[in-house]
Amino acid sequence: MRKLMPLILIMCFTSVFSASADVPRFIINSGHTDAVSSLDYLEDESLLFSGSNDGMIKVWNSNTGEIKFQLQVSHMPVLKIEVCNGKPYVAAVISDGINATNLAVYNWQTGDLVFRNRLAEMPLFLLFSPQGNFLTYGKTDWDSLVFLDTETGKPLNLLSEGFGIVSSAFISNSEKTLLTYNNSGSIQYWDLANGNRKTKINTAANLEYISFTSNGRYMTGYSGKELLLIDLLKGNIIDSISAAALSGTVVDQKNDKLVWITKTAREIIFNSALITGSGFTNTDETVIRNFAAPAVLLSSGGRIFTGYDSGAIYKKNSWSDSIDLFSENKLLEIHDFAINDTALAITAPGKLLSISSIFFKNNISGISRAEAASNVLSIDNSATYGISSGNHSDFLLWESDGTTGGSIRIFNSETGDINELALMSTPLVSAGYKNGRILTLDRNGECRIINYSDGTEQFKYASFGLRAVDFIDGGNIIAGRNSSSALPSPLLHINTRTGETVPVEDSNLLTFDLEYDELTRKLYTLGFEERGGIMRTVLKQHTGRSHDRAETILAVPGEDFSASFASDTDSSKLFTSLGYDGVKMLYWGGFTSLEKSLSIPKKLKLEGTLLASLNHDSSFTIFNSSNGSKIMDLFIFSDLSWAALLSDNMFYVSAGAEKYITVYDGNTDRELRKTEYMIK
């Protein structure tokens, strides 16, 4: 057992310094939590921009690796970004890859949305004009190019005729001339002042990985086996280089050097060649052994940045034979969490963390210094664990993934003891405690009621496709499932005395989460429902003697399996993360949005007056459920240090965590002194 620093941060509300700046901006210096999908560079300010599947855009000091700005733009992946040179704008293509694709432009300094347009398909490329007056992209249509006003997102009619499918383009610095490359094998020049085509030149067809030199004089492309250098005035191939197993290529705009990466089973090779009118010259290569090929590549001024599926970014200098880590996710990966009367407990790879404090007794008024005992216990690193609250200071701990079932264990957060209660043949989906009994659901669709004191089985029921269970009506079970032709209802009422199963009428195709409120006798469910050919994620309340009267209280287009909700049985408040835009509270018939967290909420847990949200980036946001106010954003790092940002511009850190925090003066990149905001 290992002791962490006392967690005074959560409780200490009186002895802090006030912030000196009006609106300080806090940055957590941690990399992306999902694959890096796109990189871009702002030369004048030496800023590296990265987009990721985690829905984030981060702006980095390319020299130090420090984050200057970051934007959580969506719950969906950011698949492509493009930075504007003339204005503080960044364009992002955001898509779930199935139903929704959006083009959004943000002011990356303020985080404000400039405009958002829905697209019918993924654009072939994305390009700001050099002075930032318009944005253009290509689509798979005869009128392939779309021009948008940078400020409004409204279409601009800049060309007077069709031009075929354009896969790449170059705009002159004066914004008077446009060059396009068509996959059919043509280079076309256009006069943007009158919209007319100047000339058309034949060249190599079906090229990939297209890049242009800084002056638009030459173009490089990949033919499937060779990298080609093409004269854009004549269309002829000047030179070629063999490049089997190509991973990525880019032209460094500062020195017009072509950089490309090839790969083998155990190594990657960084290659470069200077582009001249006579061909590729000064070729060079560096072999990096035991290194995976990157997902995305960028080069500027001889510095090469590579992004990976892990979320990491690496940097290599052209004169160096080594590659260095530029950024990585520093937040602890969290599998599950729970709150009980005395503690917050967290499961992570190989670790069980518990934070015990008077704070978790749900009576924080008047507390000026409430110490916390924080412990770390080792658990099986090869397994994934779920956790839920048990009786008083107990937690239920179980394997939620793997090939074998493991067991249900009782973890006491006051003593640190873990005791096995019952063996499981299959990993569990959930385990919940109520009135001396544990209700479990495993991944095979079997639910069981287990005696809390001795682990004996009191009831068992199995049905294919069960997704969620809860106690209802004094000890019976309500279950959510997939509807089918044999049993079209997504809800089942199971009598634990007779074993009788009664379908509960509902229109959902699938119900994956549910909770019964004993005080109001209402059943709340989350599931998928199809209306008018559109799939929606719906939060419903079910009333009536058989709970067969369903009312949709919130619906969001698409399938959001990560949505969560929690009901407060003392006040009849309902909290949900459905909708990706923060936590919402339903009270007296209407929804109120709670204060925004720094990331997108995912899983909600409620205990007394504490509402905790585990966010998509593994951070926590903790609210006071009685009034909906945000208490803090809490970050636990992989080295088990932590930082907490309070809503009144104050923050606390444990020893060693200060390096993860930067405070800026509003929307500028002027760094402020941390001592004005922090107590260690």
PDB file of C-alpha atoms in Angstrom, residues 462-631:
ATOM      1  CA  ALA A 462     -30.362 -15.457 -17.999  1.00  0.00           C
ATOM      2  CA  SER A 463     -31.492 -13.952 -21.291  1.00  0.00           C
ATOM      3  CA  PHE A 464     -29.435 -13.183 -24.386  1.00  0.00           C
ATOM      4  CA  GLY A 465     -28.834  -9.495 -25.013  1.00  0.00           C
ATOM      5  CA  LEU A 466     -29.315  -8.085 -21.513  1.00  0.00           C
ATOM      6  CA  ARG A 467     -27.483  -4.740 -21.190  1.00  0.00           C
ATOM      7  CA  ALA A 468     -28.554  -3.258 -17.824  1.00  0.00           C
ATOM      8  CA  VAL A 469     -30.393  -4.300 -14.653  1.00  0.00           C
ATOM      9  CA  ASP A 470     -31.713  -2.661 -11.487  1.00  0.00           C
ATOM     10  CA  PHE A 471     -33.904  -3.504  -8.520  1.00  0.00           C
ATOM     11  CA  ILE A 472     -37.532  -2.450  -8.869  1.00  0.00           C
ATOM     12  CA  ASP A 473     -40.807  -2.741  -6.928  1.00  0.00           C
ATOM     13  CA  GLY A 474     -39.427  -3.948  -3.625  1.00  0.00           C
ATOM     14  CA  GLY A 475     -36.896  -6.494  -4.858  1.00  0.00           C
ATOM     15  CA  ASN A 476     -37.830  -7.547  -8.382  1.00  0.00           C
ATOM     16  CA  ILE A 477     -35.591  -6.797 -11.373  1.00  0.00           C
ATOM     17  CA  ILE A 478     -36.011  -4.502 -14.356  1.00  0.00           C
ATOM     18  CA  ALA A 479     -33.715  -5.303 -17.297  1.00  0.00           C
ATOM     19  CA  GLY A 480     -32.762  -3.444 -20.477  1.00  0.00           C
ATOM     20  CA  ARG A 481     -31.925  -5.390 -23.594  1.00  0.00           C
ATOM     21  CA  ASN A 482     -31.929  -5.624 -27.390  1.00  0.00           C
ATOM     22  CA  SER A 483     -35.404  -5.951 -28.844  1.00  0.00           C
ATOM     23  CA  SER A 484     -35.941  -8.858 -31.258  1.00  0.00           C
ATOM     24  CA  SER A 485     -38.666 -10.471 -33.329  1.00  0.00           C
ATOM     25  CA  ALA A 486     -39.168 -13.110 -30.636  1.00  0.00           C
ATOM     26  CA  LEU A 487     -39.346 -10.547 -27.824  1.00  0.00           C
ATOM     27  CA  PRO A 488     -39.800  -7.065 -29.318  1.00  0.00           C
ATOM     28  CA  SER A 489     -39.718  -5.160 -26.028  1.00  0.00           C
ATOM     29  CA  PRO A 490     -36.361  -3.718 -24.862  1.00  0.00           C
ATOM     30  CA  LEU A 491     -37.494  -3.893 -21.211  1.00  0.00           C
ATOM     31  CA  LEU A 492     -38.223  -6.933 -19.038  1.00  0.00           C
ATOM     32  CA  HIS A 493     -39.808  -7.053 -15.579  1.00  0.00           C
ATOM     33  CA  ILE A 494     -38.458 -10.127 -13.749  1.00  0.00           C
ATOM     34  CA  ASN A 495     -40.220 -11.487 -10.654  1.00  0.00           C
ATOM     35  CA  THR A 496     -37.490 -12.771  -8.326  1.00  0.00           C
ATOM     36  CA  ARG A 497     -39.890 -15.007  -6.389  1.00  0.00           C
ATOM     37  CA  THR A 498     -41.533 -16.850  -9.290  1.00  0.00           C
ATOM     38  CA  GLY A 499     -39.053 -16.220 -12.106  1.00  0.00           C
ATOM     39  CA  GLU A 500     -41.879 -14.896 -14.274  1.00  0.00           C
ATOM     40  CA  THR A 501     -40.733 -12.498 -17.007  1.00  0.00           C
ATOM     41  CA  VAL A 502     -43.081  -9.809 -18.323  1.00  0.00           C
ATOM     42  CA  PRO A 503     -42.168  -7.538 -21.258  1.00  0.00           C
ATOM     43  CA  VAL A 504     -42.618  -3.814 -20.623  1.00  0.00           C
ATOM     44  CA  GLU A 505     -43.888  -2.007 -23.699  1.00  0.00           C
ATOM     45  CA  ASP A 506     -41.477   0.506 -25.209  1.00  0.00           C
ATOM     46  CA  SER A 507     -40.412   1.635 -28.706  1.00  0.00           C
ATOM     47  CA  ASN A 508     -36.634   1.472 -28.206  1.00  0.00           C
ATOM     48  CA  LEU A 509     -34.574  -0.864 -30.349  1.00  0.00           C
ATOM     49  CA  LEU A 510     -32.074  -1.140 -27.509  1.00  0.00           C
ATOM     50  CA  THR A 511     -31.959  -0.025 -23.875  1.00  0.00           C
ATOM     51  CA  PHE A 512     -28.408   0.019 -22.502  1.00  0.00           C
ATOM     52  CA  ASP A 513     -28.781   1.852 -19.178  1.00  0.00           C
ATOM     53  CA  LEU A 514     -31.559   2.220 -16.630  1.00  0.00           C
ATOM     54  CA  GLU A 515     -32.238   3.295 -13.056  1.00  0.00           C
ATOM     55  CA  TYR A 516     -35.315   3.028 -10.863  1.00  0.00           C
ATOM     56  CA  ASP A 517     -36.302   5.876  -8.516  1.00  0.00           C
ATOM     57  CA  GLU A 518     -38.098   4.386  -5.514  1.00  0.00           C
ATOM     58  CA  LEU A 519     -39.280   7.770  -4.251  1.00  0.00           C
ATOM     59  CA  THR A 520     -41.206   8.740  -7.387  1.00  0.00           C
ATOM     60  CA  ARG A 521     -41.637   5.174  -8.746  1.00  0.00           C
ATOM     61  CA  LYS A 522     -40.276   6.395 -12.054  1.00  0.00           C
ATOM     62  CA  LEU A 523     -38.020   4.293 -14.256  1.00  0.00           C
ATOM     63  CA  TYR A 524     -35.385   6.148 -16.290  1.00  0.00           C
ATOM     64  CA  THR A 525     -33.779   4.554 -19.343  1.00  0.00           C
ATOM     65  CA  LEU A 526     -31.164   5.332 -21.996  1.00  0.00           C
ATOM     66  CA  GLY A 527     -31.390   3.641 -25.364  1.00  0.00           C
ATOM     67  CA  PHE A 528     -31.681   3.878 -29.129  1.00  0.00           C
ATOM     68  CA  GLU A 529     -34.909   4.634 -30.933  1.00  0.00           C
ATOM     69  CA  GLU A 530     -35.579   5.028 -34.659  1.00  0.00           C
ATOM     70  CA  ARG A 531     -37.935   7.802 -35.738  1.00  0.00           C
ATOM     71  CA  GLY A 532     -38.504   8.710 -39.395  1.00  0.00           C
ATOM     72  CA  GLY A 533     -35.501   6.683 -40.493  1.00  0.00           C
ATOM     73  CA  ILE A 534     -33.188   8.547 -38.074  1.00  0.00           C
ATOM     74  CA  MET A 535     -31.550   6.746 -35.154  1.00  0.00           C
ATOM     75  CA  ARG A 536     -31.613   8.716 -31.905  1.00  0.00           C
ATOM     76  CA  THR A 537     -30.204   8.223 -28.434  1.00  0.00           C
ATOM     77  CA  VAL A 538     -33.108   8.857 -26.059  1.00  0.00           C
ATOM     78  CA  LEU A 539     -33.451   9.437 -22.326  1.00  0.00           C
ATOM     79  CA  LYS A 540     -36.925   8.405 -21.164  1.00  0.00           C
ATOM     80  CA  GLN A 541     -38.988   8.263 -18.019  1.00  0.00           C
ATOM     81  CA  HIS A 542     -41.466   5.413 -17.584  1.00  0.00           C
ATOM     82  CA  THR A 543     -44.491   5.690 -15.324  1.00  0.00           C
ATOM     83  CA  GLY A 544     -47.680   3.765 -14.647  1.00  0.00           C
ATOM     84  CA  ARG A 545     -48.310   0.604 -12.707  1.00  0.00           C
ATOM     85  CA  SER A 546     -46.391  -1.493 -15.212  1.00  0.00           C
ATOM     86  CA  HIS A 547     -44.068   1.350 -16.243  1.00  0.00           C
ATOM     87  CA  ASP A 548     -45.412   1.073 -19.771  1.00  0.00           C
ATOM     88  CA  ARG A 549     -46.100   4.792 -20.226  1.00  0.00           C
ATOM     89  CA  ALA A 550     -42.874   6.154 -21.727  1.00  0.00           C
ATOM     90  CA  GLU A 551     -42.052   9.821 -22.213  1.00  0.00           C
ATOM     91  CA  THR A 552     -38.931  10.990 -24.028  1.00  0.00           C
ATOM     92  CA  ILE A 553     -37.329  13.781 -22.027  1.00  0.00           C
ATOM     93  CA  LEU A 554     -34.178  14.227 -24.136  1.00  0.00           C
ATOM     94  CA  ALA A 555     -33.227  12.958 -27.600  1.00  0.00           C
ATOM     95  CA  VAL A 556     -29.997  13.382 -29.573  1.00  0.00           C
ATOM     96  CA  PRO A 557     -29.413  12.216 -33.180  1.00  0.00           C
ATOM     97  CA  GLY A 558     -26.991   9.312 -33.535  1.00  0.00           C
ATOM     98  CA  GLU A 559     -25.916   6.467 -31.280  1.00  0.00           C
ATOM     99  CA  ASP A 560     -24.175   7.647 -28.118  1.00  0.00           C
ATOM    100  CA  PHE A 561     -23.154   4.524 -26.189  1.00  0.00           C
ATOM    101  CA  SER A 562     -21.012   6.645 -23.884  1.00  0.00           C
ATOM    102  CA  ALA A 563     -23.989   8.650 -22.575  1.00  0.00           C
ATOM    103  CA  SER A 564     -24.758   8.373 -18.876  1.00  0.00           C
ATOM    104  CA  PHE A 565     -27.272   9.595 -16.334  1.00  0.00           C
ATOM    105  CA  ALA A 566     -27.768   9.606 -12.563  1.00  0.00           C
ATOM    106  CA  SER A 567     -30.926  10.282 -10.572  1.00  0.00           C
ATOM    107  CA  ASP A 568     -31.087  11.913  -7.154  1.00  0.00           C
ATOM    108  CA  THR A 569     -33.727   9.990  -5.202  1.00  0.00           C
ATOM    109  CA  ASP A 570     -33.815  12.633  -2.460  1.00  0.00           C
ATOM    110  CA  SER A 571     -34.710  15.547  -4.719  1.00  0.00           C
ATOM    111  CA  SER A 572     -35.924  13.858  -7.931  1.00  0.00           C
ATOM    112  CA  LYS A 573     -33.261  15.691  -9.929  1.00  0.00           C
ATOM    113  CA  LEU A 574     -31.911  13.895 -12.967  1.00  0.00           C
ATOM    114  CA  PHE A 575     -28.427  14.515 -14.392  1.00  0.00           C
ATOM    115  CA  THR A 576     -27.226  13.365 -17.811  1.00  0.00           C
ATOM    116  CA  SER A 577     -24.217  13.667 -20.128  1.00  0.00           C
ATOM    117  CA  LEU A 578     -26.325  12.897 -23.211  1.00  0.00           C
ATOM    118  CA  GLY A 579     -25.679  15.403 -25.974  1.00  0.00           C
ATOM    119  CA  TYR A 580     -21.887  15.903 -25.658  1.00  0.00           C
ATOM    120  CA  ASP A 581     -22.222  19.552 -24.594  1.00  0.00           C
ATOM    121  CA  GLY A 582     -21.892  19.255 -20.830  1.00  0.00           C
ATOM    122  CA  VAL A 583     -23.921  17.891 -17.940  1.00  0.00           C
ATOM    123  CA  LYS A 584     -27.615  18.763 -17.902  1.00  0.00           C
ATOM    124  CA  MET A 585     -29.891  18.767 -14.860  1.00  0.00           C
ATOM    125  CA  LEU A 586     -33.620  18.004 -15.165  1.00  0.00           C
ATOM    126  CA  TYR A 587     -35.677  19.526 -12.366  1.00  0.00           C
ATOM    127  CA  TRP A 588     -39.306  20.621 -12.271  1.00  0.00           C
ATOM    128  CA  GLY A 589     -39.898  19.747 -15.894  1.00  0.00           C
ATOM    129  CA  GLY A 590     -36.970  21.576 -17.507  1.00  0.00           C
ATOM    130  CA  PHE A 591     -33.295  21.066 -18.300  1.00  0.00           C
ATOM    131  CA  THR A 592     -30.540  23.341 -17.019  1.00  0.00           C
ATOM    132  CA  SER A 593     -26.968  23.086 -18.278  1.00  0.00           C
ATOM    133  CA  LEU A 594     -24.373  22.892 -15.531  1.00  0.00           C
ATOM    134  CA  GLU A 595     -21.117  24.814 -15.754  1.00  0.00           C
ATOM    135  CA  LYS A 596     -18.870  23.523 -18.528  1.00  0.00           C
ATOM    136  CA  SER A 597     -15.985  21.229 -17.694  1.00  0.00           C
ATOM    137  CA  LEU A 598     -12.653  21.316 -19.536  1.00  0.00           C
ATOM    138  CA  SER A 599     -13.522  18.108 -21.385  1.00  0.00           C
ATOM    139  CA  ILE A 600     -16.598  16.254 -22.580  1.00  0.00           C
ATOM    140  CA  PRO A 601     -18.474  14.434 -19.769  1.00  0.00           C
ATOM    141  CA  LYS A 602     -18.921  10.709 -20.101  1.00  0.00           C
ATOM    142  CA  LYS A 603     -19.811   8.649 -17.012  1.00  0.00           C
ATOM    143  CA  LEU A 604     -21.771  10.150 -14.105  1.00  0.00           C
ATOM    144  CA  LYS A 605     -21.919   8.921 -10.507  1.00  0.00           C
ATOM    145  CA  LEU A 606     -23.994  10.522  -7.737  1.00  0.00           C
ATOM    146  CA  GLU A 607     -23.643  10.164  -3.971  1.00  0.00           C
ATOM    147  CA  GLY A 608     -25.486  12.517  -1.653  1.00  0.00           C
ATOM    148  CA  THR A 609     -24.714  16.070  -2.757  1.00  0.00           C
ATOM    149  CA  LEU A 610     -21.717  15.088  -4.885  1.00  0.00           C
ATOM    150  CA  LEU A 611     -22.063  14.522  -8.606  1.00  0.00           C
ATOM    151  CA  ALA A 612     -18.863  13.293 -10.273  1.00  0.00           C
ATOM    152  CA  SER A 613     -18.281  13.122 -14.007  1.00  0.00           C
ATOM    153  CA  LEU A 614     -15.530  11.016 -15.528  1.00  0.00           C
ATOM    154  CA  ASN A 615     -14.704  12.847 -18.742  1.00  0.00           C
ATOM    155  CA  HIS A 616     -13.582  11.536 -22.102  1.00  0.00           C
ATOM    156  CA  ASP A 617      -9.956  12.523 -21.413  1.00  0.00           C
ATOM    157  CA  SER A 618      -9.872  10.713 -18.008  1.00  0.00           C
ATOM    158  CA  SER A 619     -10.206  13.936 -16.032  1.00  0.00           C
ATOM    159  CA  PHE A 620     -12.957  14.399 -13.438  1.00  0.00           C
ATOM    160  CA  THR A 621     -15.421  17.206 -12.880  1.00  0.00           C
ATOM    161  CA  ILE A 622     -17.167  17.344  -9.506  1.00  0.00           C
ATOM    162  CA  PHE A 623     -20.426  19.257  -8.994  1.00  0.00           C
ATOM    163  CA  ASN A 624     -22.602  20.102  -6.029  1.00  0.00           C
ATOM    164  CA  SER A 625     -25.802  18.300  -6.992  1.00  0.00           C
ATOM    165  CA  SER A 626     -27.970  20.411  -4.699  1.00  0.00           C
ATOM    166  CA  ASN A 627     -27.452  23.571  -6.744  1.00  0.00           C
ATOM    167  CA  GLY A 628     -25.622  22.330  -9.851  1.00  0.00           C
ATOM    168  CA  SER A 629     -22.503  24.425  -9.251  1.00  0.00           C
ATOM    169  CA  LYS A 630     -19.111  23.105 -10.326  1.00  0.00           C
ATOM    170  CA  ILE A 631     -16.701  22.477  -7.464  1.00  0.00           C
TER     171      ILE A 631
END
